[in-house]
CSV table of N, CA and C in Angstrom, one decimal:
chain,number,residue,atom,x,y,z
A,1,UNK,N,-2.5,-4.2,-5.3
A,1,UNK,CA,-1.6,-4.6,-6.3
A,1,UNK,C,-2.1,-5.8,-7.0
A,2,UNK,N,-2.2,-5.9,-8.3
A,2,UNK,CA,-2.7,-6.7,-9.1
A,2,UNK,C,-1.3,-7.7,-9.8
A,3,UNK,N,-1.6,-8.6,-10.0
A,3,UNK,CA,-1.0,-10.0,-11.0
A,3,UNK,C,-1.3,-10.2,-12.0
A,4,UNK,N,-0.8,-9.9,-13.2
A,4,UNK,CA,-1.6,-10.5,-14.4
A,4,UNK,C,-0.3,-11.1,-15.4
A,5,UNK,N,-0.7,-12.2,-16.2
A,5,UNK,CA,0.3,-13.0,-16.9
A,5,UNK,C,-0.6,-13.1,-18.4
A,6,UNK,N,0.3,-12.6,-19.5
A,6,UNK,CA,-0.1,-12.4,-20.8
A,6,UNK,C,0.6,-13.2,-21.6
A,7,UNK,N,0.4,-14.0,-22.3
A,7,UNK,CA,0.3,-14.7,-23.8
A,7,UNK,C,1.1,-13.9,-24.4
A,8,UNK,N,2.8,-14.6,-24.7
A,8,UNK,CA,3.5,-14.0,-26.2
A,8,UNK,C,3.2,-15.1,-27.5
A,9,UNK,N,2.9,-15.0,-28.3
A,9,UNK,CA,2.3,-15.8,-29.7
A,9,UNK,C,3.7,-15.1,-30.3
A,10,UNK,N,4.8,-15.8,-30.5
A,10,UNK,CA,6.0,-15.6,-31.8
A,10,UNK,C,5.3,-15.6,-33.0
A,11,UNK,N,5.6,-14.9,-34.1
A,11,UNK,CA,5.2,-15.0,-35.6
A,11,UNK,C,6.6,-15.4,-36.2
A,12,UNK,N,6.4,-15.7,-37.1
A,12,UNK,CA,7.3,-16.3,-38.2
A,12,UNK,C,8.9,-15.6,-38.3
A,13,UNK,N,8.0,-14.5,-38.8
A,13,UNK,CA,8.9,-13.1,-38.8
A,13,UNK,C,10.0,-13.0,-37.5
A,14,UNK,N,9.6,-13.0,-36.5
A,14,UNK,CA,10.1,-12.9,-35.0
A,14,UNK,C,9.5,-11.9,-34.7
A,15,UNK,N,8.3,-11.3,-34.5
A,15,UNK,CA,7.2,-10.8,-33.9
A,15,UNK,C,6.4,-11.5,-33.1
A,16,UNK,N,6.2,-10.8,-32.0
A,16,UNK,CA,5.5,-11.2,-30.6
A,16,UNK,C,3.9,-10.2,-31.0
A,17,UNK,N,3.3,-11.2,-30.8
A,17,UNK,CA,2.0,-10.7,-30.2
A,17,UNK,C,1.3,-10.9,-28.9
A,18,UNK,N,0.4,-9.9,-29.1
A,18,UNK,CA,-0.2,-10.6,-27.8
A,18,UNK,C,-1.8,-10.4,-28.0
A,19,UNK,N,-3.1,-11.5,-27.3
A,19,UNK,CA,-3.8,-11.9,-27.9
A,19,UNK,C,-5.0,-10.5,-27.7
A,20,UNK,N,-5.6,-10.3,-28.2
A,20,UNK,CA,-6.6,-9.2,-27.4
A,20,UNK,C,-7.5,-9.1,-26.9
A,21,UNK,N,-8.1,-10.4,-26.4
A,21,UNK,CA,-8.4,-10.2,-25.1
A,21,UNK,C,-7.6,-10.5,-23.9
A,22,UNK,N,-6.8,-10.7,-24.2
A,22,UNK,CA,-5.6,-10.3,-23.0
A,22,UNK,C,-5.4,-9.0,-22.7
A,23,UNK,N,-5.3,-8.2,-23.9
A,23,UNK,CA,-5.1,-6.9,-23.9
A,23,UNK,C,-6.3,-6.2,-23.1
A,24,UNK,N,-7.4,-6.5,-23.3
A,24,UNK,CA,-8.6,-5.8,-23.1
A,24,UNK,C,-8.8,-6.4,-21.2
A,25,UNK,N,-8.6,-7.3,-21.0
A,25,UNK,CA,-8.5,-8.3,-19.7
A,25,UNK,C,-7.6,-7.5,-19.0
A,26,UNK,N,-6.1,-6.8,-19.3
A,26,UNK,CA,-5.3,-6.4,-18.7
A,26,UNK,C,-5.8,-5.0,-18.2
A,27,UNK,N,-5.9,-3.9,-19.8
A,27,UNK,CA,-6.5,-2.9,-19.3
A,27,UNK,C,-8.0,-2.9,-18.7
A,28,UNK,N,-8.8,-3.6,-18.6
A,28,UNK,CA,-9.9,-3.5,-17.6
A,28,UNK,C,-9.6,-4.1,-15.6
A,29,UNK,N,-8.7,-4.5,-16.3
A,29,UNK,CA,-8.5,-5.6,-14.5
A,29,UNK,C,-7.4,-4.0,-13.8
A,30,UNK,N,-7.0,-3.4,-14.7
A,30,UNK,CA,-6.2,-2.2,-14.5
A,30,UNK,C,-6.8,-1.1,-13.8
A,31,UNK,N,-7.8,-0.6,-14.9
A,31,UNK,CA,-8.9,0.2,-14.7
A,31,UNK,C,-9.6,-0.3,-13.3
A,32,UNK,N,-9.9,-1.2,-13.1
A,32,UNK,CA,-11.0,-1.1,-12.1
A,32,UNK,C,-9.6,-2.0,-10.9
A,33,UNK,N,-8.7,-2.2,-10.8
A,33,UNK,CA,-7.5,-1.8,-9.6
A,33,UNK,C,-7.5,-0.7,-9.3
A,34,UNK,N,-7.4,0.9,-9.8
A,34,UNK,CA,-7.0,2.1,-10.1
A,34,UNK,C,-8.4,2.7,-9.0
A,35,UNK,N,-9.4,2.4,-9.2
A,35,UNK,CA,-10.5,2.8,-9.2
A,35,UNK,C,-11.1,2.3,-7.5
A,36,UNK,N,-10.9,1.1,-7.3
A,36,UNK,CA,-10.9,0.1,-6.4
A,36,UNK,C,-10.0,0.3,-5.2
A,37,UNK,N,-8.4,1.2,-5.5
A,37,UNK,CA,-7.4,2.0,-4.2
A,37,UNK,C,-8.3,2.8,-3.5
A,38,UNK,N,-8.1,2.6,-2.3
A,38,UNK,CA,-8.3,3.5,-0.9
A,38,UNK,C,-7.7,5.1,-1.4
A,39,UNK,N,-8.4,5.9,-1.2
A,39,UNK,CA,-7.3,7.3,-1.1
A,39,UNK,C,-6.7,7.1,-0.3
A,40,UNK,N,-4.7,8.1,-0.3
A,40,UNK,CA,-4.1,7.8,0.5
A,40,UNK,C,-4.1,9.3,0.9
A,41,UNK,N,-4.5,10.2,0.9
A,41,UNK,CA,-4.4,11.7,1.6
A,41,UNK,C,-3.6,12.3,0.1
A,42,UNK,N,-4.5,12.3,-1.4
A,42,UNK,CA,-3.5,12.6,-2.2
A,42,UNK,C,-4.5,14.6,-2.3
A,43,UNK,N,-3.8,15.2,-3.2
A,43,UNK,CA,-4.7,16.0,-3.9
A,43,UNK,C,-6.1,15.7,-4.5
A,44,UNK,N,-6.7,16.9,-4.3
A,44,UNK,CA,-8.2,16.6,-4.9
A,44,UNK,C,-8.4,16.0,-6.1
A,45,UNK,N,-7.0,16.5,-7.2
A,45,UNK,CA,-7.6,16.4,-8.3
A,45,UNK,C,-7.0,15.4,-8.9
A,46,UNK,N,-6.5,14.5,-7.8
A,46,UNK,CA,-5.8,12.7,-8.2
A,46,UNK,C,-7.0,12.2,-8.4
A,47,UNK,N,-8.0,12.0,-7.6
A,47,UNK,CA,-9.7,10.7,-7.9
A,47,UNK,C,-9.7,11.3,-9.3
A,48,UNK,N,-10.3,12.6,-9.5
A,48,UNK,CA,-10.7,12.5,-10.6
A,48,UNK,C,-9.4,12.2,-11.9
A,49,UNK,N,-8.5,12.2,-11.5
A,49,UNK,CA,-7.0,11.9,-13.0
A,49,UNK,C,-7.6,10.7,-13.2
A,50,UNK,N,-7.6,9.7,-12.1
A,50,UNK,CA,-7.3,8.1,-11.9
A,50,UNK,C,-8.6,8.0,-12.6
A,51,UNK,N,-10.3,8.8,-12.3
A,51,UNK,CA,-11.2,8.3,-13.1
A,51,UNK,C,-11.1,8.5,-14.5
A,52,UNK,N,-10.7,9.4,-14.7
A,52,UNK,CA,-10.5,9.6,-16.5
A,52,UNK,C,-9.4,8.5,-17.0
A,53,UNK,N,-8.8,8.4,-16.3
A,53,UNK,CA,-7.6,7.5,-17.1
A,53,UNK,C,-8.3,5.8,-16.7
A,54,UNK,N,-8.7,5.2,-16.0
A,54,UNK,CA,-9.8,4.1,-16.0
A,54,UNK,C,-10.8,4.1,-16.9
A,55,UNK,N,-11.5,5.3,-17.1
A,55,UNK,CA,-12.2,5.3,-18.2
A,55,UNK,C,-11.8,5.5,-19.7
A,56,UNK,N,-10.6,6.0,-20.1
A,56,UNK,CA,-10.1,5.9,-20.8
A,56,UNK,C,-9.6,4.8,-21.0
A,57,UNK,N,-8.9,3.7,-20.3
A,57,UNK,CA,-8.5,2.5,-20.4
A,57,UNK,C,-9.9,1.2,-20.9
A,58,UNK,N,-10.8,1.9,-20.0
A,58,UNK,CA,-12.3,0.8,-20.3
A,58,UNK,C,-12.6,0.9,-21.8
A,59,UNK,N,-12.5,2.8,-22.3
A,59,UNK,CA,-13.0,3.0,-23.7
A,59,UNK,C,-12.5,1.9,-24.8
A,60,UNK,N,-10.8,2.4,-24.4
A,60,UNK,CA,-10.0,1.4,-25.2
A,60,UNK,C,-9.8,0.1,-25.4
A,61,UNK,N,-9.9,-0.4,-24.6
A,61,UNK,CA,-10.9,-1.9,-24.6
A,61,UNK,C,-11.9,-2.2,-25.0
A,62,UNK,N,-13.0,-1.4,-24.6
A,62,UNK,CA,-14.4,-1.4,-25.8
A,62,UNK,C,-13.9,-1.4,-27.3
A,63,UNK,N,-12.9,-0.7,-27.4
A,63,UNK,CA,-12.6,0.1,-28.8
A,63,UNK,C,-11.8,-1.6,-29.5
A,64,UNK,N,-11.4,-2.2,-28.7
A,64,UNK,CA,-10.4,-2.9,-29.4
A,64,UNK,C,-11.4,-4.7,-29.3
A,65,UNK,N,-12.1,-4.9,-28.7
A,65,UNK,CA,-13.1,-5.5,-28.6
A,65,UNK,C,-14.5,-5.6,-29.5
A,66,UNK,N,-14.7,-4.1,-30.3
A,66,UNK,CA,-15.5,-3.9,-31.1
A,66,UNK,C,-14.8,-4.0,-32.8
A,67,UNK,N,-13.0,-3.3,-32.7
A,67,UNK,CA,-12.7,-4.4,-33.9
A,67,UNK,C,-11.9,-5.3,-34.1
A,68,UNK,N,-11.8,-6.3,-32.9
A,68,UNK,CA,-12.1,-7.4,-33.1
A,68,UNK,C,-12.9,-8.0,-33.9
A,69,UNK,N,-14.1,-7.8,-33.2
A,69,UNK,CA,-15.6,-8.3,-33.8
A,69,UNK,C,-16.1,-8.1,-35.2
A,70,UNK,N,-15.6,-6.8,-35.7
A,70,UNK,CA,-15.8,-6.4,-36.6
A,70,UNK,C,-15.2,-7.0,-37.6
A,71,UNK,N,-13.6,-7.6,-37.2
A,71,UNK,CA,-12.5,-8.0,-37.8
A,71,UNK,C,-13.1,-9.8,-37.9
A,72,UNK,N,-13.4,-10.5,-37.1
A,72,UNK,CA,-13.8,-11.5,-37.0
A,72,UNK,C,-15.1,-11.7,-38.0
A,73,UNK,N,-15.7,-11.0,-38.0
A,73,UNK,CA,-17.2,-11.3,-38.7
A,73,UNK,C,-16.6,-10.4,-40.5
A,74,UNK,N,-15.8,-9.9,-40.6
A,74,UNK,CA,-15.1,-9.9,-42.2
A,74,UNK,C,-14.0,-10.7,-42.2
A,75,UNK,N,-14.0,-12.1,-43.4
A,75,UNK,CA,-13.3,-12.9,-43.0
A,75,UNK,C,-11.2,-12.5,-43.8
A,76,UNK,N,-11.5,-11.3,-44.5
A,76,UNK,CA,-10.7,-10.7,-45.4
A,76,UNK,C,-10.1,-9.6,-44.6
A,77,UNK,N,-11.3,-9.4,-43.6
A,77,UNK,CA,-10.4,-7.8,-43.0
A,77,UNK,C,-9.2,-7.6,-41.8
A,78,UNK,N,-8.2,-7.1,-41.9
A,78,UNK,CA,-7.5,-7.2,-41.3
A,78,UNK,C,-5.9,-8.4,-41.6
A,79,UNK,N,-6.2,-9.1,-42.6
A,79,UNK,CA,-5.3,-9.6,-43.2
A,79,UNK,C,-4.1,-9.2,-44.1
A,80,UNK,N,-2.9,-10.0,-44.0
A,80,UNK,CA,-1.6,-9.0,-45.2
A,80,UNK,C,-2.8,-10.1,-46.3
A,81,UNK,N,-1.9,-9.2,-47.6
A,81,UNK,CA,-2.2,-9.6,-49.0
A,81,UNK,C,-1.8,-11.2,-49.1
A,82,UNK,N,-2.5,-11.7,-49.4
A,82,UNK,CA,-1.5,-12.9,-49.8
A,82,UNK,C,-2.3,-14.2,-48.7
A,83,UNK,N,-2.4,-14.0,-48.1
A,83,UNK,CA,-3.0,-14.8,-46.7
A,83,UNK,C,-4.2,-15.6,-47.0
């Protein structure tokens, strides 16, 4: 069993965010919990669910990490009008 404590950032509006590497920190610390469990005597075809969905979780972390990056190095992109 894992612990993890995430960052709410209020916006103006009254929107909560939350930062993304937190996001990416959560789903990877997830992923490799999931992966990391002992079998408990489940069906065969639980290891392999739990690997797809770990790796699915890793992907989307890559995915949201890369636009970030992408978002950070365009200093326009990802912004409302007006900002």
């Amino acid at each position: 069993m894992i612990s993890v404590s995430i960052s709410l950032i209020p916006t103006a509006d009254g929107q909560l965010l939350i930062p993304a590497t937190e996001v990416t920190s959560l789903l990877r610390c997830l992923a490799a919990d999931w992966l990391g469990s002992p079998p408990s005597g489940e069906e065969p075809d639980i290891p392999a669910a739990v690997d797809e969905a770990a790796g699915a979780m890793n992907q989307l972390a890559d995915q949201i990490d890369a636009e970030c990056i992408a978002c950070a190095s365009d200093p326009g992109a990802g912004r409302p009008e007006g900002l």
